[in-house]
PDB file of C-alpha atoms and ligand atoms in Angstrom:
ATOM      1  CA  MET E   1      79.767  29.200 -44.259  1.00 88.00           C
ATOM      2  CA  ILE E   2      82.836  27.451 -43.364  1.00 91.00           C
ATOM      3  CA  LEU E   3      85.219  25.844 -45.627  1.00 93.00           C
ATOM      4  CA  SER E   4      88.264  24.039 -45.839  1.00 93.00           C
ATOM      5  CA  CYS E   5      91.802  25.673 -47.119  1.00 94.00           C
ATOM      6  CA  SER E   6      93.449  23.836 -49.756  1.00 93.00           C
ATOM      7  CA  GLY E   7      96.455  24.278 -48.581  1.00 93.00           C
ATOM      8  CA  TRP E   8      99.287  21.784 -47.908  1.00 92.00           C
ATOM      9  CA  ALA E   9      98.875  20.377 -44.340  1.00 92.00           C
ATOM     10  CA  CYS E  10      96.930  23.394 -43.837  1.00 93.00           C
ATOM     11  CA  THR E  11      93.591  23.086 -40.647  1.00 91.00           C
ATOM     12  CA  ARG E  12      92.663  26.435 -40.968  1.00 93.00           C
ATOM     13  CA  LEU E  13      89.015  26.765 -41.448  1.00 94.00           C
ATOM     14  CA  ILE E  14      87.754  29.411 -43.315  1.00 94.00           C
ATOM     15  CA  SER E  15      84.861  31.371 -41.978  1.00 93.00           C
ATOM     16  CA  VAL E  16      82.633  33.140 -44.475  1.00 91.00           C
ATOM     17  CA  SER E  17      80.395  35.625 -42.989  1.00 86.00           C
ATOM     18  CA  LYS E  18      77.966  38.159 -43.136  1.00 83.00           C
ATOM     19  CA  VAL E  19      78.481  39.886 -40.117  1.00 83.00           C
ATOM     20  CA  PRO E  20      80.844  43.171 -41.286  1.00 82.00           C
ATOM     21  CA  GLY E  21      84.258  42.855 -40.185  1.00 81.00           C
ATOM     22  CA  GLY E  22      83.593  38.941 -40.174  1.00 84.00           C
ATOM     23  CA  ASN E  23      81.706  36.990 -37.639  1.00 88.00           C
ATOM     24  CA  PRO E  24      83.373  37.349 -34.064  1.00 89.00           C
ATOM     25  CA  VAL E  25      84.105  33.913 -33.159  1.00 88.00           C
ATOM     26  CA  ALA E  26      86.399  33.429 -36.042  1.00 89.00           C
ATOM     27  CA  LEU E  27      88.350  36.916 -36.210  1.00 90.00           C
ATOM     28  CA  ALA E  28      89.048  36.004 -32.213  1.00 91.00           C
ATOM     29  CA  ASP E  29      90.574  32.401 -33.511  1.00 92.00           C
ATOM     30  CA  PRO E  30      93.032  33.481 -35.947  1.00 90.00           C
ATOM     31  CA  GLU E  31      95.165  30.522 -35.319  1.00 91.00           C
ATOM     32  CA  ASN E  32      92.030  28.069 -36.133  1.00 92.00           C
ATOM     33  CA  TYR E  33      90.205  30.859 -38.966  1.00 94.00           C
ATOM     34  CA  ALA E  34      90.969  32.933 -41.371  1.00 93.00           C
ATOM     35  CA  ILE E  35      88.278  35.381 -42.261  1.00 91.00           C
ATOM     36  CA  GLN E  36      90.384  36.370 -45.465  1.00 91.00           C
ATOM     37  CA  PHE E  37      90.969  34.315 -48.368  1.00 93.00           C
ATOM     38  CA  LYS E  38      91.016  33.303 -51.972  1.00 94.00           C
ATOM     39  CA  ILE E  39      89.220  31.305 -54.388  1.00 94.00           C
ATOM     40  CA  CYS E  40      90.616  29.843 -58.329  1.00 94.00           C
ATOM     41  CA  GLU E  41      88.441  30.534 -60.397  1.00 94.00           C
ATOM     42  CA  ASP E  42      89.161  27.841 -62.636  1.00 95.00           C
ATOM     43  CA  CYS E  43      89.060  24.695 -59.823  1.00 95.00           C
ATOM     44  CA  GLY E  44      87.291  26.388 -57.695  1.00 93.00           C
ATOM     45  CA  SER E  45      90.214  25.538 -54.456  1.00 93.00           C
ATOM     46  CA  TYR E  46      89.950  28.001 -51.231  1.00 93.00           C
ATOM     47  CA  PHE E  47      93.300  29.176 -49.954  1.00 94.00           C
ATOM     48  CA  CYS E  48      93.461  30.594 -46.773  1.00 94.00           C
ATOM     49  CA  ASP E  49      95.447  34.294 -46.205  1.00 91.00           C
ATOM     50  CA  ARG E  50      98.613  32.215 -44.757  1.00 91.00           C
ATOM     51  CA  CYS E  51      98.363  29.579 -47.463  1.00 90.00           C
ATOM     52  CA  HIS E  52      97.921  31.457 -51.191  1.00 82.00           C
ATOM     53  CA  ALA E  53     101.205  32.901 -53.086  1.00 70.00           C
ATOM     54  CA  PRO E  54     101.540  36.893 -52.713  1.00 69.00           C
ATOM     55  CA  GLY E  55     101.654  38.080 -56.615  1.00 65.00           C
ATOM     56  CA  SER E  56     102.885  41.769 -57.048  1.00 66.00           C
ATOM     57  CA  ARG E  57     101.988  44.729 -58.181  1.00 67.00           C
ATOM     58  CA  LEU E  58     101.721  43.308 -62.003  1.00 66.00           C
ATOM     59  CA  ARG E  59     100.757  39.823 -61.811  1.00 72.00           C
ATOM     60  CA  ALA E  60      97.842  38.321 -59.750  1.00 73.00           C
ATOM     61  CA  PRO E  61      98.619  35.743 -57.142  1.00 83.00           C
ATOM     62  CA  ARG E  62      97.622  32.202 -58.947  1.00 90.00           C
ATOM     63  CA  CYS E  63      96.683  28.377 -57.455  1.00 93.00           C
ATOM     64  CA  ALA E  64      99.608  26.420 -56.373  1.00 91.00           C
ATOM     65  CA  SER E  65      97.066  23.703 -57.557  1.00 94.00           C
ATOM     66  CA  CYS E  66      96.290  24.438 -61.251  1.00 96.00           C
ATOM     67  CA  GLY E  67      97.788  27.446 -61.908  1.00 93.00           C
ATOM     68  CA  GLY E  68      94.595  29.534 -62.244  1.00 94.00           C
ATOM     69  CA  LYS E  69      93.690  33.191 -61.108  1.00 92.00           C
ATOM     70  CA  LEU E  70      93.239  33.567 -57.255  1.00 92.00           C
ATOM     71  CA  ALA E  71      89.721  36.105 -56.816  1.00 92.00           C
ATOM     72  CA  PRO E  72      89.432  37.669 -53.551  1.00 92.00           C
ATOM     73  CA  GLY E  73      86.726  35.506 -51.371  1.00 91.00           C
ATOM     74  CA  THR E  74      83.960  38.211 -51.472  1.00 90.00           C
ATOM     75  CA  LYS E  75      83.887  36.700 -55.339  1.00 90.00           C
ATOM     76  CA  LEU E  76      82.397  33.362 -53.743  1.00 89.00           C
ATOM     77  CA  GLU E  77      78.872  33.426 -54.842  1.00 87.00           C
ATOM     78  CA  ARG E  78      79.436  34.655 -58.048  1.00 87.00           C
ATOM     79  CA  LEU E  79      82.186  32.108 -58.613  1.00 85.00           C
ATOM     80  CA  SER E  80      80.541  28.709 -57.193  1.00 81.00           C
ATOM     81  CA  GLY E  81      77.690  27.827 -59.803  1.00 81.00           C
ATOM     82  CA  ARG E  82      80.372  28.660 -62.682  1.00 85.00           C
ATOM     83  CA  PRO E  83      81.578  25.334 -64.545  1.00 90.00           C
ATOM     84  CA  ARG E  84      84.800  23.833 -63.917  1.00 93.00           C
ATOM     85  CA  PRO E  85      87.261  23.890 -67.338  1.00 96.00           C
ATOM     86  CA  ALA E  86      87.248  20.230 -68.470  1.00 97.00           C
ATOM     87  CA  GLU E  87      90.845  19.677 -67.224  1.00 98.00           C
ATOM     88  CA  VAL E  88      89.868  20.333 -64.169  1.00 97.00           C
ATOM     89  CA  GLU E  89      87.267  18.084 -64.361  1.00 97.00           C
ATOM     90  CA  HIS E  90      89.691  15.213 -65.926  1.00 98.00           C
ATOM     91  CA  HIS E  91      91.806  15.954 -62.798  1.00 98.00           C
ATOM     92  CA  LYS E  92      89.110  15.877 -60.125  1.00 97.00           C
ATOM     93  CA  ARG E  93      88.362  12.119 -61.679  1.00 98.00           C
ATOM     94  CA  GLY E  94      92.119  11.262 -61.639  1.00 98.00           C
ATOM     95  CA  VAL E  95      92.126  11.747 -58.271  1.00 98.00           C
ATOM     96  CA  GLU E  96      89.479  10.032 -57.111  1.00 98.00           C
ATOM     97  CA  LEU E  97      90.221   7.138 -58.871  1.00 98.00           C
ATOM     98  CA  VAL E  98      93.940   6.728 -57.641  1.00 98.00           C
ATOM     99  CA  LYS E  99      91.894   7.073 -54.153  1.00 97.00           C
ATOM    100  CA  SER E 100      89.632   3.994 -55.275  1.00 98.00           C
ATOM    101  CA  GLY E 101      93.127   1.688 -56.228  1.00 97.00           C
ATOM    102  CA  ARG E 102      92.577   2.539 -60.019  1.00 98.00           C
ATOM    103  CA  PRO E 103      95.412   3.925 -61.386  1.00 97.00           C
ATOM    104  CA  ASP E 104      95.520   2.795 -64.674  1.00 98.00           C
ATOM    105  CA  GLU E 105      92.242   4.477 -65.211  1.00 98.00           C
ATOM    106  CA  ALA E 106      93.898   7.565 -63.205  1.00 98.00           C
ATOM    107  CA  ILE E 107      96.705   8.223 -65.066  1.00 98.00           C
ATOM    108  CA  ARG E 108      94.410   8.391 -68.739  1.00 98.00           C
ATOM    109  CA  GLU E 109      92.980  11.252 -66.813  1.00 98.00           C
ATOM    110  CA  PHE E 110      95.978  13.221 -65.584  1.00 98.00           C
ATOM    111  CA  ASP E 111      96.825  12.777 -69.168  1.00 98.00           C
ATOM    112  CA  ALA E 112      93.991  14.443 -70.214  1.00 98.00           C
ATOM    113  CA  ALA E 113      94.388  17.777 -67.670  1.00 98.00           C
ATOM    114  CA  VAL E 114      97.873  18.561 -68.352  1.00 98.00           C
ATOM    115  CA  ALA E 115      97.430  18.266 -72.159  1.00 98.00           C
ATOM    116  CA  LEU E 116      94.734  20.565 -71.725  1.00 98.00           C
ATOM    117  CA  ARG E 117      97.015  22.984 -69.461  1.00 97.00           C
ATOM    118  CA  PRO E 118     100.441  21.576 -69.718  1.00 97.00           C
ATOM    119  CA  PRO E 119     101.764  23.847 -65.902  1.00 96.00           C
ATOM    120  CA  TYR E 120      98.678  21.966 -64.014  1.00 97.00           C
ATOM    121  CA  ALA E 121     101.086  20.874 -61.106  1.00 97.00           C
ATOM    122  CA  ALA E 122      98.698  19.134 -59.148  1.00 97.00           C
ATOM    123  CA  ALA E 123      98.040  17.008 -62.083  1.00 98.00           C
ATOM    124  CA  HIS E 124     101.293  16.440 -62.693  1.00 98.00           C
ATOM    125  CA  HIS E 125     101.890  15.434 -59.463  1.00 98.00           C
ATOM    126  CA  TRP E 126      99.332  13.475 -59.221  1.00 98.00           C
ATOM    127  CA  ARG E 127     100.000  11.774 -62.142  1.00 98.00           C
ATOM    128  CA  GLY E 128     103.715  10.765 -59.873  1.00 98.00           C
ATOM    129  CA  ILE E 129     101.148   9.201 -57.534  1.00 97.00           C
ATOM    130  CA  ALA E 130      99.453   7.149 -60.198  1.00 98.00           C
ATOM    131  CA  LEU E 131     102.761   6.581 -62.216  1.00 98.00           C
ATOM    132  CA  THR E 132     103.827   5.351 -58.207  1.00 96.00           C
ATOM    133  CA  GLU E 133     100.939   2.787 -57.715  1.00 96.00           C
ATOM    134  CA  ALA E 134     100.872   1.495 -61.444  1.00 97.00           C
ATOM    135  CA  GLY E 135     104.451   0.024 -60.454  1.00 95.00           C
ATOM    136  CA  ARG E 136     106.493   3.170 -63.295  1.00 96.00           C
ATOM    137  CA  PRO E 137     108.707   4.994 -60.508  1.00 93.00           C
ATOM    138  CA  GLY E 138     111.001   6.497 -63.578  1.00 94.00           C
ATOM    139  CA  GLU E 139     108.024   8.127 -64.900  1.00 97.00           C
ATOM    140  CA  ALA E 140     106.190   9.042 -61.948  1.00 97.00           C
ATOM    141  CA  LEU E 141     109.798  10.543 -60.946  1.00 97.00           C
ATOM    142  CA  ALA E 142     109.854  12.576 -64.432  1.00 97.00           C
ATOM    143  CA  ALA E 143     106.661  14.186 -63.262  1.00 98.00           C
ATOM    144  CA  PHE E 144     107.334  14.952 -59.670  1.00 98.00           C
ATOM    145  CA  GLU E 145     110.306  16.943 -61.363  1.00 97.00           C
ATOM    146  CA  THR E 146     107.796  18.718 -63.761  1.00 98.00           C
ATOM    147  CA  ALA E 147     105.457  19.553 -60.556  1.00 97.00           C
ATOM    148  CA  LEU E 148     108.255  20.542 -58.858  1.00 96.00           C
ATOM    149  CA  ARG E 149     109.397  23.225 -61.861  1.00 96.00           C
ATOM    150  CA  LEU E 150     106.004  24.677 -61.729  1.00 94.00           C
ATOM    151  CA  ASN E 151     105.265  25.032 -57.971  1.00 91.00           C
ATOM    152  CA  PRO E 152     109.106  24.829 -56.232  1.00 91.00           C
ATOM    153  CA  SER E 153     107.654  24.721 -52.775  1.00 90.00           C
ATOM    154  CA  ASP E 154     105.787  21.881 -52.752  1.00 93.00           C
ATOM    155  CA  VAL E 155     106.801  20.005 -50.952  1.00 96.00           C
ATOM    156  CA  ALA E 156     104.559  16.860 -51.074  1.00 96.00           C
ATOM    157  CA  SER E 157     106.410  16.287 -54.545  1.00 97.00           C
ATOM    158  CA  HIS E 158     109.837  16.676 -52.756  1.00 97.00           C
ATOM    159  CA  PHE E 159     108.752  13.189 -50.626  1.00 97.00           C
ATOM    160  CA  GLU E 160     107.078  11.836 -53.440  1.00 97.00           C
ATOM    161  CA  LYS E 161     110.278  12.310 -55.763  1.00 97.00           C
ATOM    162  CA  ALA E 162     112.431  10.777 -53.136  1.00 97.00           C
ATOM    163  CA  ARG E 163     110.081   7.529 -52.293  1.00 95.00           C
ATOM    164  CA  ALA E 164     110.471   7.327 -56.152  1.00 94.00           C
ATOM    165  CA  LEU E 165     113.927   7.512 -56.360  1.00 96.00           C
ATOM    166  CA  THR E 166     114.556   4.939 -53.232  1.00 95.00           C
ATOM    167  CA  ARG E 167     111.943   3.019 -55.354  1.00 92.00           C
ATOM    168  CA  THR E 168     114.681   2.869 -58.181  1.00 91.00           C
ATOM    169  CA  GLU E 169     117.244   2.382 -55.834  1.00 90.00           C
ATOM    170  CA  ASN E 170     118.712   6.011 -56.428  1.00 93.00           C
ATOM    171  CA  THR E 171     119.797   6.204 -52.675  1.00 95.00           C
ATOM    172  CA  ALA E 172     122.111   9.243 -52.553  1.00 96.00           C
ATOM    173  CA  ALA E 173     119.089  10.578 -54.334  1.00 97.00           C
ATOM    174  CA  ALA E 174     116.660   9.393 -52.676  1.00 97.00           C
ATOM    175  CA  ILE E 175     118.163  11.184 -49.576  1.00 97.00           C
ATOM    176  CA  ALA E 176     119.250  14.365 -51.125  1.00 97.00           C
ATOM    177  CA  ALA E 177     115.443  15.017 -52.098  1.00 97.00           C
ATOM    178  CA  TYR E 178     113.963  14.180 -48.346  1.00 98.00           C
ATOM    179  CA  ASP E 179     116.531  16.942 -47.575  1.00 97.00           C
ATOM    180  CA  GLN E 180     115.206  18.847 -49.585  1.00 97.00           C
ATOM    181  CA  ALA E 181     111.522  18.167 -48.486  1.00 97.00           C
ATOM    182  CA  ILE E 182     113.171  18.658 -45.081  1.00 97.00           C
ATOM    183  CA  ALA E 183     114.292  22.458 -46.255  1.00 97.00           C
ATOM    184  CA  VAL E 184     111.124  23.736 -47.325  1.00 95.00           C
ATOM    185  CA  GLN E 185     109.230  22.509 -44.496  1.00 95.00           C
ATOM    186  CA  PRO E 186     110.751  21.205 -41.474  1.00 96.00           C
ATOM    187  CA  GLY E 187     108.255  20.459 -39.475  1.00 96.00           C
ATOM    188  CA  TYR E 188     107.262  17.411 -41.434  1.00 97.00           C
ATOM    189  CA  PRO E 189     108.514  14.374 -39.409  1.00 97.00           C
ATOM    190  CA  ALA E 190     107.684  11.882 -42.896  1.00 97.00           C
ATOM    191  CA  PRO E 191     110.833  13.164 -44.834  1.00 98.00           C
ATOM    192  CA  ARG E 192     112.859  12.364 -41.469  1.00 98.00           C
ATOM    193  CA  ILE E 193     112.010   9.425 -40.579  1.00 98.00           C
ATOM    194  CA  ASN E 194     112.152   8.271 -44.381  1.00 98.00           C
ATOM    195  CA  ARG E 195     115.870  10.039 -44.625  1.00 98.00           C
ATOM    196  CA  ALA E 196     116.376   7.546 -41.095  1.00 98.00           C
ATOM    197  CA  ILE E 197     115.619   4.291 -42.884  1.00 97.00           C
ATOM    198  CA  LEU E 198     117.320   5.199 -46.044  1.00 97.00           C
ATOM    199  CA  LEU E 199     120.513   5.574 -43.728  1.00 97.00           C
ATOM    200  CA  MET E 200     120.344   2.756 -41.481  1.00 97.00           C
ATOM    201  CA  ASP E 201     120.113   0.814 -44.561  1.00 94.00           C
ATOM    202  CA  GLY E 202     123.055   2.283 -45.895  1.00 95.00           C
ATOM    203  CA  GLY E 203     124.737   1.382 -42.285  1.00 96.00           C
ATOM    204  CA  ARG E 204     124.834   4.778 -41.078  1.00 97.00           C
ATOM    205  CA  ASP E 205     122.546   3.965 -37.538  1.00 98.00           C
ATOM    206  CA  ALA E 206     123.698   7.000 -35.395  1.00 98.00           C
ATOM    207  CA  ASP E 207     123.035   8.902 -38.237  1.00 97.00           C
ATOM    208  CA  ALA E 208     119.619   7.455 -38.623  1.00 98.00           C
ATOM    209  CA  LEU E 209     119.182   7.622 -34.789  1.00 98.00           C
ATOM    210  CA  ALA E 210     119.711  11.629 -34.468  1.00 97.00           C
ATOM    211  CA  ALA E 211     117.296  11.772 -37.999  1.00 97.00           C
ATOM    212  CA  VAL E 212     114.427   9.878 -36.072  1.00 97.00           C
ATOM    213  CA  GLU E 213     115.031  11.503 -32.656  1.00 97.00           C
ATOM    214  CA  GLN E 214     114.598  15.421 -34.595  1.00 97.00           C
ATOM    215  CA  ALA E 215     110.842  13.466 -36.103  1.00 98.00           C
ATOM    216  CA  ILE E 216     109.841  12.292 -32.360  1.00 98.00           C
ATOM    217  CA  ALA E 217     110.546  16.026 -30.892  1.00 97.00           C
ATOM    218  CA  LEU E 218     109.058  17.481 -33.450  1.00 97.00           C
ATOM    219  CA  ILE E 219     105.826  15.325 -32.972  1.00 97.00           C
ATOM    220  CA  THR E 220     105.965  15.106 -28.864  1.00 97.00           C
ATOM    221  CA  GLY E 221     106.854  19.010 -29.138  1.00 97.00           C
ATOM    222  CA  GLY E 222     103.820  19.792 -30.713  1.00 95.00           C
ATOM    223  CA  ARG E 223     105.959  21.043 -33.427  1.00 95.00           C
ATOM    224  CA  ALA E 224     104.856  18.782 -36.304  1.00 96.00           C
ATOM    225  CA  VAL E 225     103.128  20.200 -39.943  1.00 95.00           C
ATOM    226  CA  GLY E 226     101.255  17.429 -41.697  1.00 94.00           C
ATOM    227  CA  ALA E 227     102.211  14.582 -39.754  1.00 94.00           C
ATOM    228  CA  GLY E 228     100.095  11.220 -40.214  1.00 93.00           C
ATOM    229  CA  ARG E 229      98.326   9.173 -37.836  1.00 94.00           C
ATOM    230  CA  TYR E 230     101.296   6.395 -37.103  1.00 96.00           C
ATOM    231  CA  ASP E 231     104.187   9.197 -37.921  1.00 97.00           C
ATOM    232  CA  LEU E 232     105.258   8.458 -33.999  1.00 98.00           C
ATOM    233  CA  ALA E 233     104.992   4.858 -33.841  1.00 98.00           C
ATOM    234  CA  SER E 234     106.724   4.691 -37.051  1.00 98.00           C
ATOM    235  CA  ALA E 235     109.700   6.836 -35.508  1.00 98.00           C
ATOM    236  CA  HIS E 236     109.613   4.562 -32.536  1.00 98.00           C
ATOM    237  CA  SER E 237     109.926   1.767 -35.037  1.00 98.00           C
ATOM    238  CA  VAL E 238     112.897   3.068 -36.975  1.00 98.00           C
ATOM    239  CA  LYS E 239     114.432   4.544 -33.625  1.00 98.00           C
ATOM    240  CA  GLY E 240     114.256   0.995 -31.877  1.00 98.00           C
ATOM    241  CA  ALA E 241     115.886  -0.751 -35.108  1.00 98.00           C
ATOM    242  CA  ALA E 242     118.709   1.543 -35.239  1.00 98.00           C
ATOM    243  CA  LEU E 243     119.306   1.332 -31.083  1.00 98.00           C
ATOM    244  CA  VAL E 244     119.217  -2.757 -31.999  1.00 98.00           C
ATOM    245  CA  LYS E 245     121.994  -1.802 -34.574  1.00 98.00           C
ATOM    246  CA  LEU E 246     124.284  -0.196 -32.137  1.00 98.00           C
ATOM    247  CA  GLY E 247     123.945  -2.660 -29.865  1.00 98.00           C
ATOM    248  CA  ARG E 248     121.778  -0.376 -27.370  1.00 98.00           C
ATOM    249  CA  TYR E 249     119.428  -3.709 -26.323  1.00 98.00           C
ATOM    250  CA  GLU E 250     118.008  -1.640 -23.043  1.00 98.00           C
ATOM    251  CA  GLU E 251     117.367   1.260 -24.639  1.00 98.00           C
ATOM    252  CA  ALA E 252     115.928   0.357 -27.782  1.00 98.00           C
ATOM    253  CA  LEU E 253     113.500  -2.088 -26.194  1.00 98.00           C
ATOM    254  CA  PRO E 254     110.791   0.741 -24.525  1.00 98.00           C
ATOM    255  CA  ALA E 255     110.844   2.588 -28.411  1.00 98.00           C
ATOM    256  CA  ILE E 256     110.181  -1.113 -30.063  1.00 98.00           C
ATOM    257  CA  ASP E 257     107.425  -1.566 -27.394  1.00 98.00           C
ATOM    258  CA  TYR E 258     106.131   1.840 -28.131  1.00 98.00           C
ATOM    259  CA  ALA E 259     106.062   1.190 -32.023  1.00 98.00           C
ATOM    260  CA  ILE E 260     103.935  -2.532 -31.274  1.00 97.00           C
ATOM    261  CA  ASP E 261     100.968  -0.434 -28.729  1.00 97.00           C
ATOM    262  CA  ASN E 262     101.065   2.037 -30.714  1.00 97.00           C
ATOM    263  CA  GLY E 263     101.087   1.052 -35.023  1.00 95.00           C
ATOM    264  CA  PRO E 264     100.272  -1.487 -37.303  1.00 93.00           C
ATOM    265  CA  ASP E 265     101.399  -4.580 -36.698  1.00 92.00           C
ATOM    266  CA  SER E 266     104.547  -5.443 -38.605  1.00 94.00           C
ATOM    267  CA  TRP E 267     106.804  -8.467 -38.309  1.00 96.00           C
ATOM    268  CA  ASN E 268     110.122  -6.398 -38.509  1.00 96.00           C
ATOM    269  CA  ASP E 269     109.064  -5.172 -34.629  1.00 98.00           C
ATOM    270  CA  HIS E 270     108.618  -8.265 -33.108  1.00 98.00           C
ATOM    271  CA  TYR E 271     111.563  -9.243 -34.623  1.00 98.00           C
ATOM    272  CA  ASN E 272     113.904  -6.606 -33.427  1.00 98.00           C
ATOM    273  CA  LYS E 273     112.439  -6.818 -29.977  1.00 98.00           C
ATOM    274  CA  SER E 274     113.274 -10.905 -29.775  1.00 98.00           C
ATOM    275  CA  TYR E 275     116.916 -10.080 -30.867  1.00 98.00           C
ATOM    276  CA  ALA E 276     117.259  -7.210 -28.330  1.00 98.00           C
ATOM    277  CA  LEU E 277     115.912  -9.683 -25.387  1.00 98.00           C
ATOM    278  CA  GLU E 278     118.121 -12.252 -26.662  1.00 98.00           C
ATOM    279  CA  ARG E 279     121.064 -10.191 -26.786  1.00 98.00           C
ATOM    280  CA  LEU E 280     119.905  -9.266 -22.935  1.00 98.00           C
ATOM    281  CA  GLY E 281     119.806 -12.833 -22.132  1.00 98.00           C
ATOM    282  CA  ARG E 282     115.710 -13.002 -21.822  1.00 98.00           C
ATOM    283  CA  ILE E 283     115.255 -15.925 -23.394  1.00 97.00           C
ATOM    284  CA  GLU E 284     111.922 -16.896 -22.303  1.00 97.00           C
ATOM    285  CA  GLU E 285     110.635 -13.598 -23.656  1.00 97.00           C
ATOM    286  CA  SER E 286     112.572 -13.639 -26.646  1.00 98.00           C
ATOM    287  CA  GLU E 287     110.790 -16.928 -27.917  1.00 97.00           C
ATOM    288  CA  ILE E 288     107.662 -14.726 -27.201  1.00 97.00           C
ATOM    289  CA  ALA E 289     108.435 -12.222 -29.808  1.00 97.00           C
ATOM    290  CA  ARG E 290     110.135 -13.989 -32.045  1.00 97.00           C
ATOM    291  CA  GLY E 291     106.211 -16.413 -32.499  1.00 97.00           C
ATOM    292  CA  ILE E 292     104.543 -13.063 -33.098  1.00 97.00           C
ATOM    293  CA  ALA E 293     107.223 -12.185 -35.636  1.00 96.00           C
ATOM    294  CA  ASP E 294     106.997 -15.408 -37.417  1.00 96.00           C
ATOM    295  CA  SER E 295     103.457 -16.059 -37.216  1.00 95.00           C
ATOM    296  CA  LEU E 296     102.830 -12.127 -38.607  1.00 95.00           C
ATOM    297  CA  ARG E 297     105.405 -12.522 -41.721  1.00 91.00           C
ATOM    298  CA  ASN E 298     104.150 -15.726 -42.695  1.00 86.00           C
ATOM    299  CA  SER E 299     100.098 -14.102 -42.576  1.00 79.00           C
TER     300      SER E 299
HETATM  301 ZN1   ZN I   1      93.031  26.372 -59.470  1.00 89.42          ZN
HETATM  302 ZN1   ZN I   2      96.103  27.657 -45.298  1.00 89.42          ZN
END
C-alpha cells in the first residue's frame, strides 16, 4: 500500500509493506519513499519520518494539523477503522466547503471545530482562508496568528498572514510576514514573488528585481519547495515589470514573453510589453501588444 505524506509540500510517498524490513523498491529510493511514518490517532493524517515533530522523552510527538497524538505507522490497521472525533469531521467538511467556493458555510464548520478543540492549528489556518475568501481579512489575520502560535513553523500560515496584511493595506507588516515565511522555508518561491510585487508597488524596483531573480533561480535550479504550477511564469511577469520600471526595456521583453507564453492571460503583461516596445521605437509591434492588452482588460 502507498500513502501520501500530509507534511506541507512533502512529495514523498509512504510505502506500507508486509515484506520484513520494507519494500525493496522503496528502500532503494529514500528520496521518494518513506518506510517509517507516524499516523495521527485523531485526524488520521500520515507523516513521513522527515515531516513529523520529533517529540521528547516526556512527550509523544503531536500532529502538526490537529494536535492529536502520533502513533507509529505499525498501528495503521488498528487505527484505520476508528470513528473520527466530531471536530475532525467539522474540519474536513469546512475544507471541502472552501474548495467548492462556499466560505460562509465553511466558517461555521471551522468555528465548531475550534470550539471543540481550541489548539486545532489546521482548523485555525483554514478558518483564516475561509474568512479571506469571505472578504474578512482582519479576522483572517487573527486566525492565522492563532495558527502560528500553535505551530510557529507553519509556513503556509506565514504566507497567508502576509496576504491578509496586504489586503488590509498594511504593506510594511506584509513584507515582514513574507520575510518570516522565507526564513522558515527559504525554498518556497511564492512569498518571494509576492514580496517582490509589494517592493515594486513601493517604488523599490531594484530590490524587487533582486527578490524575484532569487525565486527564478530556486525554481530553475530545482531547489524550490512547494512551487505552484504558474510560479515561474508569475516570477517572469514581475521581473519584466520591474525591468520596465527600471527603464531596461530590451531585457524586459524576453521576461514578459516568457510570462505570456507560460502563464495565465494577463492584460498587464501585454501592456508592459507594449510600453517597452514603444520606448524601443518598435511602434507597430507595440500597437499589436496594446490591442491584446485592451481586449483582455475589457473581457
Ligand atoms: Zn491530527
Ligand atoms: Zn513528509
